Amino acid sequence: MTTAATNNSGGPAASAIPTGGAGPADTPLLAVRDLTVRYRSEAGPVTAVTGLSFDVAAGETLGIVGESGSGKSAASMAIMGLLPAGTEVTGSIRLRGEELLTLSDTQMRDVRGRRIAIVFQDALSALNPMMTVGAQLAEAVAVHHRDRGRVELHERAAELLDLVGIPDPRARLDQYPHEYSGGMRQRALIAMSIANDPEILIADEPTTALDVTVQAQVLEVIERVQDRTDTAVVLITHDLGVVAGLADRVLVLYSGTKLEDGPVDDLFHAPAHPYTEGLLAALPRVDRKTARLVPIPGQPPSPRDRPVGCPFGPRCVHVLPGVCDVPDLPMTRVSPGHDSACARVLELMGAAR
């Protein structure tokens, strides 16, 4: 992975918050600035994330929402330092003020799992089928605590399974992943991620392929873990319903670009971007007067052929030539802590009133 802690103009990475400002006392736990991720391909570079900036405060839950291919997972892999060799990453990722993009692989291994951890979406693939769940939990702890003995590691593994709500945790330690149900595997993966009490937990589509009841249980586990450990959570999902009851703030990604960012209540009750409005219109709701959902027309643009200006422009009913196709559209503050990348947002919100 090729990294550079620079902004898009090639100068030193910015450390100031783009909107609102912040003093030393307001320094966020995680500060991402102008993050751009480019993959190599036979057809040339493919930009997965463009100029992404956001903050995560201690104990906060940030929901990152977007369709498949919007750049959600690419951004999380960049934070974890897990992108494939040859990937170009520019911008800045700071954890308590420490720049992560300039750390060596050895230094990142000390950060990964201990200070920032991730829960992958496919628990069956993420867990080793040849090792018992207890052995994998013990290994996750031992990597960062080599002074702990076998008995202590075994006790810590049982404690972790109990924390995520797996019944009879001591007996379950000696079982293999295939002996767990899908929901239990996901809980075990969460237990492994929090084994070293990380400051930030990234949950990448943690409810994928689980039924509705098990989804609710997994989200409850994440919420319970956060309450007990004060861990900040970055919840990555394509489902707005998942973040509705869990997130404090929501960031909406589309085609690798941030289109909206704001408190969860503001975003659901007063969306400030047509794309967010479209996502909400396509979300099943019991209070909707009509049972018919409204799909968003068209398809997301190809990463190799993004439109100039707003990437949602070709699918937007409010697009205005000469206004929405201007390069580098700025984020507009529509209310405290609520920003939108729509060039017509103030006009459209005024008309809605």
CSV table of C-alpha atoms in Angstrom, one decimal:
chain,number,residue,atom,x,y,z
A,1,MET,CA,0.0,0.0,0.0
A,2,THR,CA,1.4,3.4,-1.0
A,3,THR,CA,0.5,6.1,1.4
A,4,ALA,CA,1.1,9.9,1.7
A,5,ALA,CA,-0.1,12.2,4.4
A,6,THR,CA,-0.9,15.0,2.1
A,7,ASN,CA,-4.0,16.9,1.0
A,8,ASN,CA,-5.4,16.9,-2.5
A,9,SER,CA,-3.2,19.8,-3.6
A,10,GLY,CA,0.0,18.0,-2.6
A,11,GLY,CA,0.8,20.1,0.5
A,12,PRO,CA,1.0,19.1,4.1
A,13,ALA,CA,-2.1,17.3,5.5
A,14,ALA,CA,-4.7,19.6,7.0
A,15,SER,CA,-5.4,19.0,10.7
A,16,ALA,CA,-8.1,21.7,11.1
A,17,ILE,CA,-11.7,20.6,11.0
A,18,PRO,CA,-13.2,21.9,7.7
A,19,THR,CA,-16.5,23.2,9.2
A,20,GLY,CA,-16.9,24.6,12.6
A,21,GLY,CA,-13.3,24.5,13.8
A,22,ALA,CA,-11.9,22.9,16.9
A,23,GLY,CA,-9.4,23.8,19.6
A,24,PRO,CA,-7.0,21.4,21.3
A,25,ALA,CA,-9.6,20.4,23.8
A,26,ASP,CA,-11.9,19.4,21.0
A,27,THR,CA,-9.4,17.1,19.2
A,28,PRO,CA,-11.4,14.1,18.0
A,29,LEU,CA,-10.5,10.6,18.8
A,30,LEU,CA,-10.2,9.8,15.0
A,31,ALA,CA,-9.8,12.6,12.4
A,32,VAL,CA,-9.9,11.7,8.7
A,33,ARG,CA,-9.0,14.4,6.3
A,34,ASP,CA,-9.1,14.5,2.5
A,35,LEU,CA,-8.8,10.7,2.3
A,36,THR,CA,-8.5,9.4,-1.2
A,37,VAL,CA,-8.0,5.7,-2.1
A,38,ARG,CA,-7.0,4.6,-5.6
A,39,TYR,CA,-6.6,1.0,-6.8
A,40,ARG,CA,-4.6,-0.2,-9.7
A,41,SER,CA,-6.3,-2.0,-12.5
A,42,GLU,CA,-5.6,-3.1,-16.1
A,43,ALA,CA,-7.7,-0.2,-17.3
A,44,GLY,CA,-5.8,2.3,-15.2
A,45,PRO,CA,-6.3,3.8,-11.6
A,46,VAL,CA,-9.7,3.3,-10.0
A,47,THR,CA,-10.7,5.9,-7.4
A,48,ALA,CA,-12.7,4.3,-4.7
A,49,VAL,CA,-12.8,7.2,-2.2
A,50,THR,CA,-12.4,10.9,-3.0
A,51,GLY,CA,-11.6,13.6,-0.5
A,52,LEU,CA,-13.4,12.0,2.4
A,53,SER,CA,-13.3,13.9,5.8
A,54,PHE,CA,-15.0,13.1,9.1
A,55,ASP,CA,-14.4,12.9,12.8
A,56,VAL,CA,-15.2,10.3,15.4
A,57,ALA,CA,-15.4,11.3,19.1
A,58,ALA,CA,-14.7,9.1,22.1
A,59,GLY,CA,-17.7,6.9,22.8
A,60,GLU,CA,-19.6,8.1,19.7
A,61,THR,CA,-21.3,5.9,17.1
A,62,LEU,CA,-20.9,7.1,13.5
A,63,GLY,CA,-23.0,5.3,10.9
A,64,ILE,CA,-21.5,5.3,7.4
A,65,VAL,CA,-24.2,4.5,4.8
A,66,GLY,CA,-24.2,3.9,1.1
A,67,GLU,CA,-24.9,1.5,-1.7
A,68,SER,CA,-22.5,-1.3,-2.7
A,69,GLY,CA,-19.4,0.3,-4.3
A,70,SER,CA,-19.8,3.6,-2.5
A,71,GLY,CA,-16.4,3.3,-0.9
A,72,LYS,CA,-17.5,2.4,2.7
A,73,SER,CA,-15.3,-0.7,3.0
A,74,ALA,CA,-12.4,1.0,1.2
A,75,ALA,CA,-12.4,3.8,3.7
A,76,SER,CA,-12.4,1.4,6.6
A,77,MET,CA,-9.6,-0.8,5.2
A,78,ALA,CA,-7.5,2.4,4.7
A,79,ILE,CA,-8.0,3.3,8.4
A,80,MET,CA,-7.0,-0.3,9.4
A,81,GLY,CA,-4.0,-0.3,7.0
A,82,LEU,CA,-5.3,-3.4,5.3
A,83,LEU,CA,-5.5,-2.3,1.7
A,84,PRO,CA,-3.7,-4.5,-0.9
A,85,ALA,CA,-0.1,-3.7,-2.0
A,86,GLY,CA,0.0,-1.0,-4.7
A,87,THR,CA,-3.1,0.9,-3.5
A,88,GLU,CA,-2.5,4.6,-3.3
A,89,VAL,CA,-3.8,6.3,-0.2
A,90,THR,CA,-3.5,10.1,0.3
A,91,GLY,CA,-4.8,12.5,2.9
A,92,SER,CA,-4.6,12.1,6.7
A,93,ILE,CA,-5.8,9.6,9.2
A,94,ARG,CA,-5.1,10.7,12.8
A,95,LEU,CA,-5.8,8.7,16.0
A,96,ARG,CA,-5.6,11.0,19.0
A,97,GLY,CA,-3.4,13.3,16.9
A,98,GLU,CA,-1.0,10.5,15.7
A,99,GLU,CA,-0.8,10.2,11.9
A,100,LEU,CA,-1.4,6.5,10.9
A,101,LEU,CA,-0.6,6.8,7.2
A,102,THR,CA,3.1,7.4,8.0
A,103,LEU,CA,3.4,4.4,10.3
A,104,SER,CA,5.4,1.3,9.2
A,105,ASP,CA,3.7,-2.1,8.8
A,106,THR,CA,5.2,-3.1,12.2
A,107,GLN,CA,3.9,0.0,13.9
A,108,MET,CA,0.4,-0.5,12.4
A,109,ARG,CA,0.3,-4.1,13.7
A,110,ASP,CA,0.6,-2.6,17.2
A,111,VAL,CA,-2.3,-0.3,16.5
A,112,ARG,CA,-4.5,-2.8,14.7
A,113,GLY,CA,-6.5,-4.9,17.1
A,114,ARG,CA,-5.3,-3.0,20.2
A,115,ARG,CA,-6.4,0.6,19.5
A,116,ILE,CA,-8.6,0.1,16.4
A,117,ALA,CA,-10.4,-3.2,15.7
A,118,ILE,CA,-12.7,-4.3,13.0
A,119,VAL,CA,-15.7,-6.7,12.8
A,120,PHE,CA,-15.8,-8.2,9.3
A,121,GLN,CA,-19.2,-8.9,7.6
A,122,ASP,CA,-18.6,-12.6,6.9
A,123,ALA,CA,-18.0,-14.3,10.2
A,124,LEU,CA,-17.6,-17.8,8.8
A,125,SER,CA,-14.8,-16.7,6.5
A,126,ALA,CA,-13.2,-14.5,9.1
A,127,LEU,CA,-12.9,-17.2,11.7
A,128,ASN,CA,-10.4,-20.0,11.3
A,129,PRO,CA,-12.3,-23.3,10.8
A,130,MET,CA,-9.3,-25.4,12.0
A,131,MET,CA,-9.1,-23.7,15.4
A,132,THR,CA,-11.6,-23.7,18.3
A,133,VAL,CA,-13.2,-20.3,19.0
A,134,GLY,CA,-11.5,-20.2,22.4
A,135,ALA,CA,-8.1,-20.7,20.9
A,136,GLN,CA,-8.8,-17.9,18.4
A,137,LEU,CA,-9.9,-15.5,21.2
A,138,ALA,CA,-6.8,-16.4,23.3
A,139,GLU,CA,-4.6,-15.8,20.3
A,140,ALA,CA,-6.2,-12.3,19.7
A,141,VAL,CA,-5.3,-11.4,23.3
A,142,ALA,CA,-1.8,-13.0,23.3
A,143,VAL,CA,-0.7,-11.0,20.2
A,144,HIS,CA,-0.7,-7.8,22.3
A,145,HIS,CA,-0.2,-9.3,25.7
A,146,ARG,CA,2.6,-11.8,25.4
A,147,ASP,CA,3.1,-11.9,29.2
A,148,ARG,CA,-0.2,-13.6,29.9
A,149,GLY,CA,-0.3,-17.3,30.6
A,150,ARG,CA,-2.5,-20.0,29.2
A,151,VAL,CA,-4.9,-20.0,32.2
A,152,GLU,CA,-5.3,-16.2,32.1
A,153,LEU,CA,-5.9,-16.3,28.4
A,154,HIS,CA,-8.5,-19.0,28.8
A,155,GLU,CA,-10.3,-16.9,31.5
A,156,ARG,CA,-10.2,-13.8,29.3
A,157,ALA,CA,-11.7,-15.8,26.3
A,158,ALA,CA,-14.6,-17.0,28.5
A,159,GLU,CA,-15.2,-13.5,29.8
A,160,LEU,CA,-15.4,-12.2,26.2
A,161,LEU,CA,-17.9,-14.8,25.1
A,162,ASP,CA,-20.0,-14.0,28.2
A,163,LEU,CA,-19.8,-10.2,27.4
A,164,VAL,CA,-21.3,-10.7,24.0
A,165,GLY,CA,-24.1,-12.9,25.3
A,166,ILE,CA,-23.1,-16.4,24.3
A,167,PRO,CA,-24.7,-18.9,26.7
A,168,ASP,CA,-22.5,-21.3,28.6
A,169,PRO,CA,-19.3,-19.6,27.4
A,170,ARG,CA,-16.8,-22.0,29.0
A,171,ALA,CA,-18.3,-25.0,27.2
A,172,ARG,CA,-18.4,-23.0,23.9
A,173,LEU,CA,-14.7,-22.2,24.1
A,174,ASP,CA,-13.8,-25.7,22.9
A,175,GLN,CA,-16.2,-25.7,19.9
A,176,TYR,CA,-15.3,-24.9,16.3
A,177,PRO,CA,-16.9,-22.1,14.2
A,178,HIS,CA,-19.1,-24.5,12.3
A,179,GLU,CA,-20.7,-25.6,15.6
A,180,TYR,CA,-21.9,-22.0,16.1
A,181,SER,CA,-25.0,-20.5,14.5
A,182,GLY,CA,-24.6,-17.5,12.2
A,183,GLY,CA,-25.6,-15.1,15.0
A,184,MET,CA,-23.2,-16.8,17.5
A,185,ARG,CA,-20.3,-16.6,15.0
A,186,GLN,CA,-20.9,-12.9,14.6
A,187,ARG,CA,-20.9,-12.5,18.3
A,188,ALA,CA,-17.7,-14.4,18.6
A,189,LEU,CA,-16.2,-12.2,16.0
A,190,ILE,CA,-17.2,-9.1,18.0
A,191,ALA,CA,-15.7,-10.7,21.1
A,192,MET,CA,-12.4,-11.2,19.2
A,193,SER,CA,-12.5,-7.6,18.0
A,194,ILE,CA,-12.9,-6.2,21.5
A,195,ALA,CA,-10.4,-8.6,23.1
A,196,ASN,CA,-7.9,-5.8,23.7
A,197,ASP,CA,-10.3,-3.0,24.6
A,198,PRO,CA,-9.8,-1.0,21.5
A,199,GLU,CA,-10.6,2.7,21.4
A,200,ILE,CA,-12.5,2.4,18.1
A,201,LEU,CA,-14.5,-0.6,16.8
A,202,ILE,CA,-15.3,-0.6,13.0
A,203,ALA,CA,-18.3,-2.8,12.3
A,204,ASP,CA,-18.3,-3.5,8.5
A,205,GLU,CA,-21.8,-4.7,7.6
A,206,PRO,CA,-22.1,-6.8,10.8
A,207,THR,CA,-25.7,-7.9,10.1
A,208,THR,CA,-25.2,-9.1,6.5
A,209,ALA,CA,-26.9,-12.5,5.8
A,210,LEU,CA,-28.5,-12.7,9.2
A,211,ASP,CA,-32.3,-12.8,9.7
A,212,VAL,CA,-34.1,-9.8,11.3
A,213,THR,CA,-34.2,-11.2,14.8
A,214,VAL,CA,-30.5,-12.1,14.8
A,215,GLN,CA,-29.7,-8.7,13.3
A,216,ALA,CA,-31.3,-7.0,16.3
A,217,GLN,CA,-29.4,-9.2,18.7
A,218,VAL,CA,-26.1,-8.4,17.1
A,219,LEU,CA,-26.8,-4.7,17.1
A,220,GLU,CA,-27.8,-5.0,20.8
A,221,VAL,CA,-24.5,-6.7,21.5
A,222,ILE,CA,-22.5,-3.9,19.9
A,223,GLU,CA,-24.5,-1.3,21.9
A,224,ARG,CA,-24.0,-3.3,25.1
A,225,VAL,CA,-20.2,-3.5,24.5
A,226,GLN,CA,-20.0,0.2,23.8
A,227,ASP,CA,-21.9,1.0,27.0
A,228,ARG,CA,-19.5,-1.1,29.1
A,229,THR,CA,-16.2,-0.1,27.4
A,230,ASP,CA,-16.9,3.4,26.1
A,231,THR,CA,-15.5,2.3,22.7
A,232,ALA,CA,-16.3,4.5,19.7
A,233,VAL,CA,-18.1,2.6,16.9
A,234,VAL,CA,-18.0,3.2,13.2
A,235,LEU,CA,-21.0,1.3,11.8
A,236,ILE,CA,-20.7,0.6,8.1
A,237,THR,CA,-23.9,-0.5,6.4
A,238,HIS,CA,-26.2,-0.1,3.3
A,239,ASP,CA,-29.2,-0.2,5.6
A,240,LEU,CA,-30.5,3.1,7.0
A,241,GLY,CA,-32.7,1.1,9.3
A,242,VAL,CA,-29.7,-0.4,11.0
A,243,VAL,CA,-28.2,3.0,12.0
A,244,ALA,CA,-31.5,4.6,13.0
A,245,GLY,CA,-31.6,3.3,16.5
A,246,LEU,CA,-27.8,2.9,17.1
A,247,ALA,CA,-25.9,5.8,15.5
A,248,ASP,CA,-25.3,9.3,16.9
A,249,ARG,CA,-24.4,10.7,13.6
A,250,VAL,CA,-24.7,9.4,10.0
A,251,LEU,CA,-22.4,10.0,7.0
A,252,VAL,CA,-23.8,9.3,3.6
A,253,LEU,CA,-21.4,8.1,0.9
A,254,TYR,CA,-22.1,7.9,-2.8
A,255,SER,CA,-19.6,6.9,-5.5
A,256,GLY,CA,-16.7,7.5,-3.1
A,257,THR,CA,-17.9,11.0,-2.1
A,258,LYS,CA,-19.5,12.3,1.1
A,259,LEU,CA,-22.9,13.8,0.2
A,260,GLU,CA,-24.3,14.4,3.7
A,261,ASP,CA,-23.2,14.3,7.3
A,262,GLY,CA,-25.2,15.1,10.4
A,263,PRO,CA,-27.0,14.0,13.6
A,264,VAL,CA,-29.1,10.9,13.0
A,265,ASP,CA,-32.4,12.6,14.0
A,266,ASP,CA,-31.7,15.6,11.6
A,267,LEU,CA,-30.8,13.3,8.8
A,268,PHE,CA,-33.9,11.1,9.1
A,269,HIS,CA,-36.4,14.0,9.7
A,270,ALA,CA,-34.9,16.6,7.5
A,271,PRO,CA,-32.5,15.0,4.9
A,272,ALA,CA,-30.5,17.7,3.1
A,273,HIS,CA,-29.4,15.8,0.0
A,274,PRO,CA,-31.6,14.3,-2.8
A,275,TYR,CA,-29.7,11.0,-2.5
A,276,THR,CA,-30.5,10.7,1.2
A,277,GLU,CA,-34.1,11.5,0.4
A,278,GLY,CA,-34.1,8.8,-2.2
A,279,LEU,CA,-32.7,6.3,0.3
A,280,LEU,CA,-35.3,7.1,2.9
A,281,ALA,CA,-38.1,6.9,0.3
A,282,ALA,CA,-37.0,3.4,-0.6
A,283,LEU,CA,-37.0,2.3,3.1
A,284,PRO,CA,-40.0,0.3,4.3
A,285,ARG,CA,-41.8,2.2,7.1
A,286,VAL,CA,-44.9,1.3,9.1
A,287,ASP,CA,-46.0,5.0,9.2
A,288,ARG,CA,-45.9,5.4,5.4
A,289,LYS,CA,-49.4,6.2,4.0
A,290,THR,CA,-48.7,4.2,0.8
A,291,ALA,CA,-47.3,0.7,0.8
A,292,ARG,CA,-45.4,1.4,-2.5
A,293,LEU,CA,-41.7,2.1,-2.2
A,294,VAL,CA,-40.0,4.7,-4.4
A,295,PRO,CA,-36.8,3.4,-6.1
A,296,ILE,CA,-34.0,5.7,-7.1
A,297,PRO,CA,-33.8,5.6,-10.9
A,298,GLY,CA,-30.6,4.7,-12.8
A,299,GLN,CA,-27.4,3.3,-11.6
A,300,PRO,CA,-24.3,4.6,-9.7
A,301,PRO,CA,-21.6,5.9,-12.1
A,302,SER,CA,-18.5,3.8,-12.9
A,303,PRO,CA,-15.5,4.7,-10.7
A,304,ARG,CA,-13.6,5.2,-14.0
A,305,ASP,CA,-16.2,7.6,-15.4
A,306,ARG,CA,-17.6,9.8,-12.6
A,307,PRO,CA,-19.5,12.9,-13.7
A,308,VAL,CA,-18.1,16.4,-13.0
A,309,GLY,CA,-19.6,18.0,-9.9
A,310,CYS,CA,-22.2,16.1,-7.9
A,311,PRO,CA,-21.8,12.4,-8.6
A,312,PHE,CA,-25.5,11.9,-8.0
A,313,GLY,CA,-26.4,14.4,-10.7
A,314,PRO,CA,-27.3,12.0,-13.5
A,315,ARG,CA,-29.9,10.4,-11.2
A,316,CYS,CA,-31.2,13.5,-9.5
A,317,VAL,CA,-34.6,15.1,-10.3
A,318,HIS,CA,-33.3,18.4,-9.0
A,319,VAL,CA,-30.1,18.6,-11.1
A,320,LEU,CA,-29.5,22.0,-12.7
A,321,PRO,CA,-26.9,22.4,-15.4
A,322,GLY,CA,-24.3,25.0,-14.6
A,323,VAL,CA,-24.9,24.7,-10.9
A,324,CYS,CA,-24.7,21.0,-10.0
A,325,ASP,CA,-21.9,20.2,-12.5
A,326,VAL,CA,-19.3,22.5,-11.0
A,327,PRO,CA,-16.1,20.8,-9.9
A,328,ASP,CA,-15.3,20.4,-6.2
A,329,LEU,CA,-18.8,21.2,-4.8
A,330,PRO,CA,-18.3,22.4,-1.2
A,331,MET,CA,-20.2,21.1,1.9
A,332,THR,CA,-22.9,23.5,3.0
A,333,ARG,CA,-23.9,23.9,6.6
A,334,VAL,CA,-27.7,23.6,6.9
A,335,SER,CA,-28.0,23.3,10.7
A,336,PRO,CA,-25.6,22.8,13.6
A,337,GLY,CA,-23.4,19.8,12.8
A,338,HIS,CA,-25.4,19.0,9.6
A,339,ASP,CA,-23.7,19.5,6.2
A,340,SER,CA,-24.7,18.7,2.7
A,341,ALA,CA,-22.8,18.6,-0.6
A,342,CYS,CA,-25.9,19.6,-2.6
A,343,ALA,CA,-25.3,22.9,-4.5
A,344,ARG,CA,-29.1,23.7,-4.3
A,345,VAL,CA,-29.6,22.5,-0.7
A,346,LEU,CA,-30.7,25.9,0.8
A,347,GLU,CA,-33.0,26.6,-2.1
A,348,LEU,CA,-34.6,23.2,-2.0
A,349,MET,CA,-35.0,23.1,1.8
A,350,GLY,CA,-36.5,26.6,1.7
A,351,ALA,CA,-39.0,25.5,-1.0
A,352,ALA,CA,-39.9,22.5,1.2
A,353,ARG,CA,-40.9,24.7,4.0
